[in-house]
CSV table of C-alpha atoms and ligand atoms in Angstrom, one decimal:
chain,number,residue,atom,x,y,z
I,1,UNK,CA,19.4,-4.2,-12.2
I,2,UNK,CA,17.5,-5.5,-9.4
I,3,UNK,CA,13.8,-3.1,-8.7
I,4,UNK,CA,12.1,-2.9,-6.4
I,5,UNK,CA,8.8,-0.8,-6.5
I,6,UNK,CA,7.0,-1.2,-3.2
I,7,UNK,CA,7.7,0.1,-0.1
I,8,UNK,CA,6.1,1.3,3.2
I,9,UNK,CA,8.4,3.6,5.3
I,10,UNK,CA,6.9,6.0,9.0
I,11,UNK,CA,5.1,7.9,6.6
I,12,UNK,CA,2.7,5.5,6.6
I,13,UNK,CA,2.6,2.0,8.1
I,14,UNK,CA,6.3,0.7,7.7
I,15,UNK,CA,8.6,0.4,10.4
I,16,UNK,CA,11.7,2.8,8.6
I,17,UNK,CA,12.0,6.5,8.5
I,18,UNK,CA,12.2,7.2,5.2
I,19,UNK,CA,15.5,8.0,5.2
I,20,UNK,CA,16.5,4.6,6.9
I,21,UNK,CA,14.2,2.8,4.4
I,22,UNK,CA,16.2,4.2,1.3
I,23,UNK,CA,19.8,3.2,3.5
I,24,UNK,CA,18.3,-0.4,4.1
I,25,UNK,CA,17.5,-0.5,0.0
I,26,UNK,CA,21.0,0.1,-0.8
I,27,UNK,CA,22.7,-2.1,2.1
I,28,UNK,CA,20.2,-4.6,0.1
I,29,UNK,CA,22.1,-4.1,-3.0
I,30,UNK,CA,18.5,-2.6,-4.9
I,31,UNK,CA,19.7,-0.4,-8.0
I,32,UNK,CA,16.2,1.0,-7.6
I,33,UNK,CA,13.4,1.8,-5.0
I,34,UNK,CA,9.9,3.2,-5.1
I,35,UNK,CA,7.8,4.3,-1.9
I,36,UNK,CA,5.0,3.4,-1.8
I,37,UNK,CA,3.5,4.8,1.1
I,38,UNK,CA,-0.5,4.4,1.7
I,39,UNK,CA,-2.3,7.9,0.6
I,40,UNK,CA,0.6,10.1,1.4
I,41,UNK,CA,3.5,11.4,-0.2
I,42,UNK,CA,5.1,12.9,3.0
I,43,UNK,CA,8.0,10.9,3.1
I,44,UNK,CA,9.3,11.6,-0.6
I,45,UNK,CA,11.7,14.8,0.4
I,46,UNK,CA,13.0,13.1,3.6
I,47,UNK,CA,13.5,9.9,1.4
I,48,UNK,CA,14.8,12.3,-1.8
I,49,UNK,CA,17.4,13.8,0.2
I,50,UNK,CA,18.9,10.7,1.7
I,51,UNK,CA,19.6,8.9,-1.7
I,52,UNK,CA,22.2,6.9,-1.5
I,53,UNK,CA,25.1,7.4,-4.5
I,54,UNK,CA,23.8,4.2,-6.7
I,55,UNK,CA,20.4,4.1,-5.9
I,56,UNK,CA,17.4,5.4,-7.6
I,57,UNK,CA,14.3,6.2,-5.8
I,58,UNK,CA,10.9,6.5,-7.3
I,59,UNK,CA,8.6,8.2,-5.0
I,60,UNK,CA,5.0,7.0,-5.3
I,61,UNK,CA,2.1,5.9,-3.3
I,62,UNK,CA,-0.6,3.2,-2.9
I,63,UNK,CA,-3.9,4.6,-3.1
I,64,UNK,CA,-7.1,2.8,0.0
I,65,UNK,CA,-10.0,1.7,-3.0
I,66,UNK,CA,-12.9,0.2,-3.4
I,67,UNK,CA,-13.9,-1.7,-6.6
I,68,UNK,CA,-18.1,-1.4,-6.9
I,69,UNK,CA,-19.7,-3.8,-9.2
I,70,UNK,CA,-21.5,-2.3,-12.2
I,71,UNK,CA,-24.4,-4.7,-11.2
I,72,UNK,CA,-24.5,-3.2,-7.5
I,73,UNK,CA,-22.7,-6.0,-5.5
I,74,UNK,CA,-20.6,-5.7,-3.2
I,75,UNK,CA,-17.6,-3.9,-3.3
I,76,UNK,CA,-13.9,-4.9,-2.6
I,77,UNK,CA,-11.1,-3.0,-1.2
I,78,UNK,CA,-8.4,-2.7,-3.3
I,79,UNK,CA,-5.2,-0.8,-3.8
I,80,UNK,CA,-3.4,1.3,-6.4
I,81,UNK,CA,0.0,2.2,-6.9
I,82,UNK,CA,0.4,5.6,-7.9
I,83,UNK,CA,4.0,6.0,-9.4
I,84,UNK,CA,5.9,9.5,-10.5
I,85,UNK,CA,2.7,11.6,-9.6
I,86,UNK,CA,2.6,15.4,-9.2
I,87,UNK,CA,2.2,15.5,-5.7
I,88,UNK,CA,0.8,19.3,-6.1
I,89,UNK,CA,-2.1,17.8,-8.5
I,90,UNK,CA,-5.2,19.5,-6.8
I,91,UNK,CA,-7.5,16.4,-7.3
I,92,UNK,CA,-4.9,13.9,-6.1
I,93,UNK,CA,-4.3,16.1,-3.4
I,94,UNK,CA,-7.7,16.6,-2.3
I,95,UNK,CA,-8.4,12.8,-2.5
I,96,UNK,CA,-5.5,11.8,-0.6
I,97,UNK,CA,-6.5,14.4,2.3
I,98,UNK,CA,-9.7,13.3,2.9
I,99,UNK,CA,-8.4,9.4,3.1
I,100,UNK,CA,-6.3,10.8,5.7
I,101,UNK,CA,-9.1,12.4,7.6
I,102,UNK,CA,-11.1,9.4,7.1
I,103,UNK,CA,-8.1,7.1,8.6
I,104,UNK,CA,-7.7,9.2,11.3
I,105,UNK,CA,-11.5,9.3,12.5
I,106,UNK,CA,-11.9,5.4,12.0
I,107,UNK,CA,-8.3,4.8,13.8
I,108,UNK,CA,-9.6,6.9,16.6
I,109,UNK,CA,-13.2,5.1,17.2
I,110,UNK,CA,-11.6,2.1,16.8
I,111,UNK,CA,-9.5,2.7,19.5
I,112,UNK,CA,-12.0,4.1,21.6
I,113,UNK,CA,-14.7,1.2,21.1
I,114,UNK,CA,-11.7,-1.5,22.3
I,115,UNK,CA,-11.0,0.8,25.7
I,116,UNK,CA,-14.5,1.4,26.1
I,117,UNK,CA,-14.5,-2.7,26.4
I,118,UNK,CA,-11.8,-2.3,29.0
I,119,UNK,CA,-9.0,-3.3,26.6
I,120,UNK,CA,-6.0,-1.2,28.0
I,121,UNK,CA,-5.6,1.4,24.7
I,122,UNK,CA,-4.8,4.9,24.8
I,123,UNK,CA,-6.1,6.8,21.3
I,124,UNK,CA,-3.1,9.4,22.6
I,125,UNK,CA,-0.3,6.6,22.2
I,126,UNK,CA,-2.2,5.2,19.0
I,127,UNK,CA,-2.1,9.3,17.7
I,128,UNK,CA,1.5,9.5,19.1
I,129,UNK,CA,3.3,6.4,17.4
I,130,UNK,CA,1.7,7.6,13.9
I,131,UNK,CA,3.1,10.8,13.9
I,132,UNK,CA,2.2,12.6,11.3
I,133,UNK,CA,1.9,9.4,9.2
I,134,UNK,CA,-1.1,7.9,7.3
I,135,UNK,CA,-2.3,6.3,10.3
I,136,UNK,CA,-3.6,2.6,10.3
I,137,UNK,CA,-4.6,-0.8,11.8
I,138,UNK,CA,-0.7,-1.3,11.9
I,139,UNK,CA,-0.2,1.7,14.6
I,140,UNK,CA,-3.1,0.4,16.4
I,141,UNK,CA,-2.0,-3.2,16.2
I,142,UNK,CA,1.7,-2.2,18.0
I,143,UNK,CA,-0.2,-0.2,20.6
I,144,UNK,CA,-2.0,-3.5,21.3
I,145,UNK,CA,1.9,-5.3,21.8
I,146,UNK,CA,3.0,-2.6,23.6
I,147,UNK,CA,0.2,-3.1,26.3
I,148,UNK,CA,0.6,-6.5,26.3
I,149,UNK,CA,-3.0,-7.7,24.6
I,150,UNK,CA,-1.7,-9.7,21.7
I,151,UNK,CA,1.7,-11.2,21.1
I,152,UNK,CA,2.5,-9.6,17.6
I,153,UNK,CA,1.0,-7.7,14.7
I,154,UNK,CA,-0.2,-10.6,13.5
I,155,UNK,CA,-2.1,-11.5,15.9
I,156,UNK,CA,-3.4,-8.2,16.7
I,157,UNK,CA,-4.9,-8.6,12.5
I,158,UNK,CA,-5.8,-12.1,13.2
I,159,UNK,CA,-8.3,-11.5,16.3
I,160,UNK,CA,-9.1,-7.7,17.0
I,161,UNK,CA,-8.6,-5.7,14.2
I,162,UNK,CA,-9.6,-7.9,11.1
I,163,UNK,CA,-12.6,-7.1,9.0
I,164,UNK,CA,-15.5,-8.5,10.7
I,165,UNK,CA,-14.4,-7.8,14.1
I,166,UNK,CA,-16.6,-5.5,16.3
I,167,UNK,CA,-13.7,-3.4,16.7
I,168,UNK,CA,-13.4,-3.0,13.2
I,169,UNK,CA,-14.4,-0.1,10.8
I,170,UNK,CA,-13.8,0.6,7.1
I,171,UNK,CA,-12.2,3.6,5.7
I,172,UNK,CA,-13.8,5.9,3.1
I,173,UNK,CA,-11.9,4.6,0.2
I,174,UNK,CA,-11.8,5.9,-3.4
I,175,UNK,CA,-13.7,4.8,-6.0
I,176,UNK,CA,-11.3,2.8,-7.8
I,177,UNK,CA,-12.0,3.5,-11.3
I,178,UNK,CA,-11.6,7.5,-10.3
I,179,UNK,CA,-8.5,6.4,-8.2
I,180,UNK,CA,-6.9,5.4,-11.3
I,181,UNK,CA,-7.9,8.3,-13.6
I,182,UNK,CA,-6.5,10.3,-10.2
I,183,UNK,CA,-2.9,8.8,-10.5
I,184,UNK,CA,-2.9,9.0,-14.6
I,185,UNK,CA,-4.3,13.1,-14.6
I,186,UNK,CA,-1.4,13.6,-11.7
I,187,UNK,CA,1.0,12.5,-14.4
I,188,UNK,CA,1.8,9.1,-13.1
I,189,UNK,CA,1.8,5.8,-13.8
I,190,UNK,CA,-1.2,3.5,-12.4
I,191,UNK,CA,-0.2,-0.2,-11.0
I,192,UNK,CA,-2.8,-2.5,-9.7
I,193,UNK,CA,-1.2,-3.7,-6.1
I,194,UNK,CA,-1.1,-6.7,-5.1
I,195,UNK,CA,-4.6,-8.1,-7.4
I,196,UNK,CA,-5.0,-11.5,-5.8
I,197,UNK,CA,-4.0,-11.4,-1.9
I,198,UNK,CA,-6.6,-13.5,-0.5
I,199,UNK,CA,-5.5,-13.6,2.6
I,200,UNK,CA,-6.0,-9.9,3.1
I,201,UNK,CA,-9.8,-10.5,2.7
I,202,UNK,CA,-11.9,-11.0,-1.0
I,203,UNK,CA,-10.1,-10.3,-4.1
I,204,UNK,CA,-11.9,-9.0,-7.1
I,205,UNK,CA,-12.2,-11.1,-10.5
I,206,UNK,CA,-11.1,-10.1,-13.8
I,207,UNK,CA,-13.5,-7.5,-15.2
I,208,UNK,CA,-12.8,-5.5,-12.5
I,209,UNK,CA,-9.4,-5.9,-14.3
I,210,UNK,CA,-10.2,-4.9,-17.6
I,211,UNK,CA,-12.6,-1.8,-16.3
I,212,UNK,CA,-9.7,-0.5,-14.6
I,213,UNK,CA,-7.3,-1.1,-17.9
I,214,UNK,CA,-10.0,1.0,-19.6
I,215,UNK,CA,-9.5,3.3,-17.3
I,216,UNK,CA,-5.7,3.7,-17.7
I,217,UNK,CA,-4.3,1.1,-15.7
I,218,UNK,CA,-0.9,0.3,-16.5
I,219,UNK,CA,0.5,-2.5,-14.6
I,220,UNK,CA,-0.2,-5.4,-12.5
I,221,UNK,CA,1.8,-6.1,-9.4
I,222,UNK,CA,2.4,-10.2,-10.2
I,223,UNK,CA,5.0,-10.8,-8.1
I,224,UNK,CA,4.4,-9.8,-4.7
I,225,UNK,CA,4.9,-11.8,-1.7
I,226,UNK,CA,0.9,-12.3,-1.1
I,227,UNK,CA,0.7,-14.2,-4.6
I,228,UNK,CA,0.7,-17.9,-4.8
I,229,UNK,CA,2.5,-19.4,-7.8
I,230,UNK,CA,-1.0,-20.2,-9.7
I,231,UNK,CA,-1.8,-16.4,-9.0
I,232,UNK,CA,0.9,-15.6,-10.5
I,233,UNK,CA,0.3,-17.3,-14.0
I,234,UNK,CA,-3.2,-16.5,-13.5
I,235,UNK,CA,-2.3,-12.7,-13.4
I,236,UNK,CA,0.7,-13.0,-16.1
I,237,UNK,CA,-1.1,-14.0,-18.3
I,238,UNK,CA,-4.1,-11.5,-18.0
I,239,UNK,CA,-1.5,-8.7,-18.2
I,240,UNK,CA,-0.4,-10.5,-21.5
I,241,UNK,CA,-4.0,-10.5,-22.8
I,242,UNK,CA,-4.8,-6.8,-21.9
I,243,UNK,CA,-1.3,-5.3,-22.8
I,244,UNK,CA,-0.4,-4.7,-19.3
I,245,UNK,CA,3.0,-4.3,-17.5
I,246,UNK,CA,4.0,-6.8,-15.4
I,247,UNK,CA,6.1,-5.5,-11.9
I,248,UNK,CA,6.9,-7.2,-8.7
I,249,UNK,CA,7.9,-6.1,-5.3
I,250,UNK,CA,8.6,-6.9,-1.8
I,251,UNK,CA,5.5,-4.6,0.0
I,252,UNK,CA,8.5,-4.1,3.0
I,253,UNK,CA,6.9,-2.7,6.4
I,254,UNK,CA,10.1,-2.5,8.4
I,255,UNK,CA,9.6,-4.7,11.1
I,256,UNK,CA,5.5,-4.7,11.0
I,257,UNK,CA,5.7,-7.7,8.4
I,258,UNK,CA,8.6,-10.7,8.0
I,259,UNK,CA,9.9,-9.6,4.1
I,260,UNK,CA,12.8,-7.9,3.5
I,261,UNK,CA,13.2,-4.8,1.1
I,262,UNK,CA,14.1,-6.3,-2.2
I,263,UNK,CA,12.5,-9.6,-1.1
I,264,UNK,CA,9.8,-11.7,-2.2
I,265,UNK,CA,9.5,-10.1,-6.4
I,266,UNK,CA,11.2,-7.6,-8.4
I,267,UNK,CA,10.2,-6.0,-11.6
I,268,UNK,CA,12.0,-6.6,-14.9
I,269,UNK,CA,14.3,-3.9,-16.3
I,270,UNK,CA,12.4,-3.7,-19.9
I,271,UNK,CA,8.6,-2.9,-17.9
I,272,UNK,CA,10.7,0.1,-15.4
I,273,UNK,CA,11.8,1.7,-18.5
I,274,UNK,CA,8.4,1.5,-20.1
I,275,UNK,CA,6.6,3.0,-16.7
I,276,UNK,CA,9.1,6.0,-16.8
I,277,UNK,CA,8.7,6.9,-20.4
I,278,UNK,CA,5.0,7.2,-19.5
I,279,UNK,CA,5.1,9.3,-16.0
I,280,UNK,CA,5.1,13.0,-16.5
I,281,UNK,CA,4.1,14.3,-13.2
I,282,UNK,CA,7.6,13.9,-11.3
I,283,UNK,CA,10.7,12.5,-11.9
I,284,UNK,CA,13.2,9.7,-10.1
I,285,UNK,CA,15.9,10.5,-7.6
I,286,UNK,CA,19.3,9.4,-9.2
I,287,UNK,CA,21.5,8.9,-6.2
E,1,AMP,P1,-5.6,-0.2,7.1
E,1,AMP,O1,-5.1,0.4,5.9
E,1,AMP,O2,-5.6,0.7,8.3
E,1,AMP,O3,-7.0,-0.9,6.9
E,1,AMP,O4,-4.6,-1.4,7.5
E,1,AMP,C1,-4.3,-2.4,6.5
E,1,AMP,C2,-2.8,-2.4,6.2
E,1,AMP,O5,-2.2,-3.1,7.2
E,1,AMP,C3,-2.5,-3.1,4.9
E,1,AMP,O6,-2.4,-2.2,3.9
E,1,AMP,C4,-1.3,-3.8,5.2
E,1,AMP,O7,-0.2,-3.1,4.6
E,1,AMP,C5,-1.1,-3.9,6.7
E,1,AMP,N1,-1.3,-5.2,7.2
E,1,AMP,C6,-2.3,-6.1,6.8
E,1,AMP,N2,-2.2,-7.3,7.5
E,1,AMP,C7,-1.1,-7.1,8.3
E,1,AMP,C8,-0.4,-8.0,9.2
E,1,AMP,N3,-0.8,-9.2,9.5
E,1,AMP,N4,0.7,-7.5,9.8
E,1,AMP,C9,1.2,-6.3,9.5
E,1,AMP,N5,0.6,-5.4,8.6
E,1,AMP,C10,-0.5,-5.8,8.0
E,2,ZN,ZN1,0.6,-1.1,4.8
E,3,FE,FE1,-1.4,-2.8,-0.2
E,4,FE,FE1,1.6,-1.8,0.5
């Protein structure tokens, strides 16, 4: 069984309509699929209904948080993954709307601060290549190729739009301890995403870890593109100690980042079958 449980799809920030993202996952050869899309679950019926006879799809999402220190420090973006949620949950819901919102204010002053600075971007095409996605720094980075400012996506993150840049603005995130207790009252199963990607920006150390075990994490996401081999011990290891499962996953973005869907990790049979004996909120898609 080859599983994959991290995807992005035009829901959010990947690259695929959902339905082509589910079609790409079984030219792949996956036996199983999540999506994973950032604060959304939009994309589950157009992906449900294009199932492929063979695959399984697990819908899901990965939840914008923010770890606060206990002591006051500073805090650290981080993401959840939210697997086999009730999407209907009321608080879920509500949390997930207003991460929307708050994306889609941010996206838009972002935007206007660069053309303010003469920088030839149009909110309207930023708006207009999201769609009714999630929208993020992704949508805002391809408007930036499109007009011929930066050279890739890459680049776009690299300069512009990373954290620190004028341009740039945070999002409201979710308290990450609540984010968690949001995905396990929805019925789901809570997977820390991608726990040491330094290159994304600062990472958070391991009591942050065990708080959020205490607060009914599940998994860790050791095997993700992002995660250096000594990470990856690091991380196996800590999931050992705490009782943790252990997933991995390619974090595919269509053609916004270089991995493939069912690239870069995969997650062992044996910790699948332990997440789905646990998720009560919604059910996978047998193709
Ligand atoms: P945002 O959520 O709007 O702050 O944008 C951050 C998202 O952009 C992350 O969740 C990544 O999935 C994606 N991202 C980060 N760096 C890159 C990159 N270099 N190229 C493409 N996508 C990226
Ligand atoms: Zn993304
Ligand atoms: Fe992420
Ligand atoms: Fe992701």
């Amino acid at each position: 069984m080859v599983i994959d449980l991290h995807t992005h799809s035009t829901a959010s920030d990947g690259t695929d309509p959902p339905a082509a993202l589910v079609k790409a996952a079984w030219e792949a050869r996956l036996d199983v699929v999540a999506l994973t899309d950032h604060d959304t679950t939009v994309g589950w019926a157009e992906a449900a209904a294009a199932v492929p006879a063979g695959l399984t799809l697990v819908p899901g999402l990965e939840l914008s948080c923010r770890w606060v220190p206990p002591d006051g420090g500073r805090p650290t973006e981080l993401h959840v993954l939210g697997y086999l949620v009730d999407p209907t949950h009321p608080g879920l819901g509500a949390a997930l709307a207003a991460l929307r919102d708050s994306r889609l204010g941010r996206a838009e002053r972002m935007t206007e601060r660069m053309a303010a600075d003469g920088l030839p971007v149009r909110w309207e095409r930023v708006s207009e290549l999201a769609g009714n996605a999630s929208v993020g720094r992704p949508h805002i980075a391809r408007t930036l190729v499109e007009a011929g400012v930066v050279a890739s996506v890459d680049e776009a993150f690299a300069t512009l739009l990373r954290t620190g840049s004028p341009y740039h603005e945070p999002k409201q995130d979710v308290d990450a301890l609540t984010g968690v207790r949001l995905v396990t009252e929805a019925g789901g199963v809570a997977v820390f995403a991608h726990p040491l990607a330094r290159r994304r920006g600062r990472v958070v150390g391991d009591d942050a870890v065990i708080a959020l075990a205490e607060a009914g994490l599940v998994g860790l996401e050791v095997d993700h593109p992002d995660h250096v081999p000594e990470d990856r011990e690091h991380l196996r290891r800590l999931a050992a100690d705490l009782g943790l499962l252990v997933t991995g996953s390619s974090d595919y973005h269509g053609t916004n980042k270089r991995v493939r869907v069912g690239g870069g990790g995969h997650t062992a049979p044996a910790a699948y079958e332990a997440m789905l004996a646990r998720a009560t909120g919604s059910a996978p898609v047998v193709g």
